[in-house]
């Protein structure tokens, strides 16, 4: 494994470096609400749902910032509906996000919102850039973790 300058990736945590702003919001629908996924506003201002491709993301689902009563058992477990989850936002922090399938990303690549709260390659002037890759990762048929610098 190559040393990318940050990390190593944390174990059962998603924040690698930095100090994000944190809101505690309610998981409206649990579908694909894994820690590190992008979320958007739900029905009410205090609700979040997993973000959609090119959706208006408001932040990243936290993990270790959420109180234990509401957090899933691991970062690979989905949040429960109605859980009070930490949502991280702001710039200049590094988080372990989820890279969409079928992607070849190099360190420094610009990323946009992908389906089900994931990230994928972005094009300047075409997409809203929400993150910058902090490591090179390739996916084929399954998603993978990727360290990214938030630009939300």
mmCIF file of C-alpha atoms in Angstrom:
data_model
loop_
_atom_site.group_PDB
_atom_site.id
_atom_site.type_symbol
_atom_site.label_atom_id
_atom_site.label_comp_id
_atom_site.label_asym_id
_atom_site.label_seq_id
_atom_site.Cartn_x
_atom_site.Cartn_y
_atom_site.Cartn_z
ATOM 1 C CA UNK A 1 0.000 0.000 0.000
ATOM 2 C CA UNK A 2 1.253 3.489 -0.880
ATOM 3 C CA UNK A 3 1.483 6.225 1.781
ATOM 4 C CA UNK A 4 -0.806 8.987 0.485
ATOM 5 C CA UNK A 5 0.170 11.549 3.133
ATOM 6 C CA UNK A 6 -2.900 11.122 5.340
ATOM 7 C CA UNK A 7 -4.040 8.194 7.322
ATOM 8 C CA UNK A 8 -3.789 5.370 7.536
ATOM 9 C CA UNK A 9 -7.515 5.026 7.018
ATOM 10 C CA UNK A 10 -9.045 4.847 10.466
ATOM 11 C CA UNK A 11 -10.545 1.611 11.761
ATOM 12 C CA UNK A 12 -14.292 1.866 12.462
ATOM 13 C CA UNK A 13 -14.197 5.654 12.024
ATOM 14 C CA UNK A 14 -14.532 7.970 9.043
ATOM 15 C CA UNK A 15 -12.808 11.242 9.970
ATOM 16 C CA UNK A 16 -9.146 11.138 8.927
ATOM 17 C CA UNK A 17 -8.067 14.754 9.570
ATOM 18 C CA UNK A 18 -9.507 18.217 10.151
ATOM 19 C CA UNK A 19 -12.401 19.756 12.052
ATOM 20 C CA UNK A 20 -15.729 19.636 10.218
ATOM 21 C CA UNK A 21 -18.814 21.549 11.268
ATOM 22 C CA UNK A 22 -21.335 19.121 12.772
ATOM 23 C CA UNK A 23 -25.135 19.108 12.774
ATOM 24 C CA UNK A 24 -27.202 16.430 14.492
ATOM 25 C CA UNK A 25 -30.049 15.509 12.131
ATOM 26 C CA UNK A 26 -32.649 12.729 11.970
ATOM 27 C CA UNK A 27 -32.325 9.866 9.494
ATOM 28 C CA UNK A 28 -35.694 9.996 7.728
ATOM 29 C CA UNK A 29 -35.234 6.865 5.599
ATOM 30 C CA UNK A 30 -32.435 4.418 6.370
ATOM 31 C CA UNK A 31 -31.905 3.181 2.785
ATOM 32 C CA UNK A 32 -28.125 3.283 2.056
ATOM 33 C CA UNK A 33 -27.478 5.633 5.017
ATOM 34 C CA UNK A 34 -24.010 4.282 5.805
ATOM 35 C CA UNK A 35 -21.418 6.401 7.630
ATOM 36 C CA UNK A 36 -19.361 8.408 5.128
ATOM 37 C CA UNK A 37 -22.166 8.653 2.557
ATOM 38 C CA UNK A 38 -23.488 11.965 1.267
ATOM 39 C CA UNK A 39 -26.905 13.058 2.505
ATOM 40 C CA UNK A 40 -29.408 15.702 1.491
ATOM 41 C CA UNK A 41 -32.365 17.401 3.159
ATOM 42 C CA UNK A 42 -35.353 15.168 3.776
ATOM 43 C CA UNK A 43 -38.960 16.282 4.196
ATOM 44 C CA UNK A 44 -38.177 18.658 7.048
ATOM 45 C CA UNK A 45 -35.088 20.753 7.743
ATOM 46 C CA UNK A 46 -34.043 18.382 10.537
ATOM 47 C CA UNK A 47 -34.376 15.241 8.332
ATOM 48 C CA UNK A 48 -31.765 13.711 6.024
ATOM 49 C CA UNK A 49 -31.918 11.006 3.362
ATOM 50 C CA UNK A 50 -29.149 9.487 1.278
ATOM 51 C CA UNK A 51 -28.102 11.803 -1.550
ATOM 52 C CA UNK A 52 -28.871 11.067 -5.198
ATOM 53 C CA UNK A 53 -26.624 11.354 -8.240
ATOM 54 C CA UNK A 54 -25.888 15.070 -8.752
ATOM 55 C CA UNK A 55 -28.206 15.790 -5.792
ATOM 56 C CA UNK A 56 -27.919 18.801 -3.478
ATOM 57 C CA UNK A 57 -25.783 17.243 -0.744
ATOM 58 C CA UNK A 58 -25.690 19.043 2.604
ATOM 59 C CA UNK A 59 -23.012 16.890 4.214
ATOM 60 C CA UNK A 60 -21.487 13.521 5.001
ATOM 61 C CA UNK A 61 -22.952 11.071 7.499
ATOM 62 C CA UNK A 62 -20.599 10.958 10.457
ATOM 63 C CA UNK A 63 -19.899 8.002 12.686
ATOM 64 C CA UNK A 64 -17.672 8.601 15.682
ATOM 65 C CA UNK A 65 -19.322 12.043 16.151
ATOM 66 C CA UNK A 66 -22.754 10.406 16.668
ATOM 67 C CA UNK A 67 -23.661 9.352 20.204
ATOM 68 C CA UNK A 68 -23.461 5.572 20.693
ATOM 69 C CA UNK A 69 -27.206 5.242 21.307
ATOM 70 C CA UNK A 70 -27.898 6.301 17.695
ATOM 71 C CA UNK A 71 -24.841 5.068 15.792
ATOM 72 C CA UNK A 72 -24.670 1.725 13.955
ATOM 73 C CA UNK A 73 -22.372 -0.976 15.336
ATOM 74 C CA UNK A 74 -19.738 -0.441 12.597
ATOM 75 C CA UNK A 75 -19.010 1.962 9.738
ATOM 76 C CA UNK A 76 -20.177 -0.784 7.383
ATOM 77 C CA UNK A 77 -23.654 -0.915 8.947
ATOM 78 C CA UNK A 78 -26.558 1.290 7.859
ATOM 79 C CA UNK A 79 -28.082 3.812 10.287
ATOM 80 C CA UNK A 80 -31.586 3.103 11.596
ATOM 81 C CA UNK A 81 -34.516 5.305 10.580
ATOM 82 C CA UNK A 82 -35.091 8.108 13.110
ATOM 83 C CA UNK A 83 -31.523 7.891 14.466
ATOM 84 C CA UNK A 84 -30.024 11.246 15.437
ATOM 85 C CA UNK A 85 -26.876 11.217 13.289
ATOM 86 C CA UNK A 86 -23.935 13.583 12.995
ATOM 87 C CA UNK A 87 -23.780 15.233 9.571
ATOM 88 C CA UNK A 88 -20.355 16.688 8.760
ATOM 89 C CA UNK A 89 -19.917 19.646 6.453
ATOM 90 C CA UNK A 90 -17.501 22.408 5.575
ATOM 91 C CA UNK A 91 -14.193 22.353 3.753
ATOM 92 C CA UNK A 92 -10.670 21.196 4.435
ATOM 93 C CA UNK A 93 -11.295 17.983 6.323
ATOM 94 C CA UNK A 94 -10.491 14.470 5.151
ATOM 95 C CA UNK A 95 -13.151 11.779 5.374
ATOM 96 C CA UNK A 96 -13.501 8.172 4.251
ATOM 97 C CA UNK A 97 -16.242 8.333 1.618
ATOM 98 C CA UNK A 98 -17.629 5.664 -0.716
ATOM 99 C CA UNK A 99 -16.565 5.529 -4.375
ATOM 100 C CA UNK A 100 -19.236 4.478 -6.895
ATOM 101 C CA UNK A 101 -18.692 1.389 -9.057
ATOM 102 C CA UNK A 102 -16.918 1.594 -12.412
ATOM 103 C CA UNK A 103 -14.541 4.402 -11.414
ATOM 104 C CA UNK A 104 -10.796 4.924 -11.834
ATOM 105 C CA UNK A 105 -9.826 7.858 -9.619
ATOM 106 C CA UNK A 106 -6.344 9.274 -9.084
ATOM 107 C CA UNK A 107 -5.208 11.399 -6.160
ATOM 108 C CA UNK A 108 -6.230 15.018 -6.818
ATOM 109 C CA UNK A 109 -9.206 14.089 -9.006
ATOM 110 C CA UNK A 110 -12.348 16.167 -8.580
ATOM 111 C CA UNK A 111 -15.439 14.317 -7.386
ATOM 112 C CA UNK A 112 -19.201 14.855 -7.588
ATOM 113 C CA UNK A 113 -22.207 13.249 -5.942
ATOM 114 C CA UNK A 114 -22.893 9.756 -7.261
ATOM 115 C CA UNK A 115 -25.870 7.479 -6.712
ATOM 116 C CA UNK A 116 -26.809 6.309 -3.190
ATOM 117 C CA UNK A 117 -24.578 8.809 -1.395
ATOM 118 C CA UNK A 118 -21.380 7.798 -3.164
ATOM 119 C CA UNK A 119 -18.855 9.935 -5.066
ATOM 120 C CA UNK A 120 -17.661 9.657 -8.666
ATOM 121 C CA UNK A 121 -15.516 11.553 -11.170
ATOM 122 C CA UNK A 122 -16.534 15.158 -11.875
ATOM 123 C CA UNK A 123 -15.896 17.519 -14.763
ATOM 124 C CA UNK A 124 -15.178 21.195 -14.035
ATOM 125 C CA UNK A 125 -17.888 23.423 -15.480
ATOM 126 C CA UNK A 126 -20.321 20.528 -15.788
ATOM 127 C CA UNK A 127 -20.712 19.168 -12.248
ATOM 128 C CA UNK A 128 -20.791 20.567 -8.728
ATOM 129 C CA UNK A 129 -17.468 19.480 -7.252
ATOM 130 C CA UNK A 130 -18.032 18.281 -3.673
ATOM 131 C CA UNK A 131 -14.673 16.635 -2.899
ATOM 132 C CA UNK A 132 -11.089 16.025 -4.026
ATOM 133 C CA UNK A 133 -9.577 12.529 -3.980
ATOM 134 C CA UNK A 134 -6.748 12.092 -1.475
ATOM 135 C CA UNK A 135 -5.770 8.674 -2.821
ATOM 136 C CA UNK A 136 -6.004 6.657 -6.030
ATOM 137 C CA UNK A 137 -8.755 4.001 -6.081
ATOM 138 C CA UNK A 138 -10.317 1.878 -8.838
ATOM 139 C CA UNK A 139 -13.699 0.156 -8.561
ATOM 140 C CA UNK A 140 -15.291 -2.361 -10.916
ATOM 141 C CA UNK A 141 -18.476 -4.078 -9.764
ATOM 142 C CA UNK A 142 -18.553 -3.003 -6.107
ATOM 143 C CA UNK A 143 -18.129 0.263 -4.235
ATOM 144 C CA UNK A 144 -14.945 0.975 -2.242
ATOM 145 C CA UNK A 145 -13.706 3.320 0.452
ATOM 146 C CA UNK A 146 -11.791 6.409 -0.676
ATOM 147 C CA UNK A 147 -10.220 9.203 1.362
ATOM 148 C CA UNK A 148 -11.480 12.580 0.128
ATOM 149 C CA UNK A 149 -11.092 16.243 1.092
ATOM 150 C CA UNK A 150 -14.523 17.785 1.519
ATOM 151 C CA UNK A 151 -15.530 20.875 -0.466
ATOM 152 C CA UNK A 152 -19.114 21.075 0.835
#
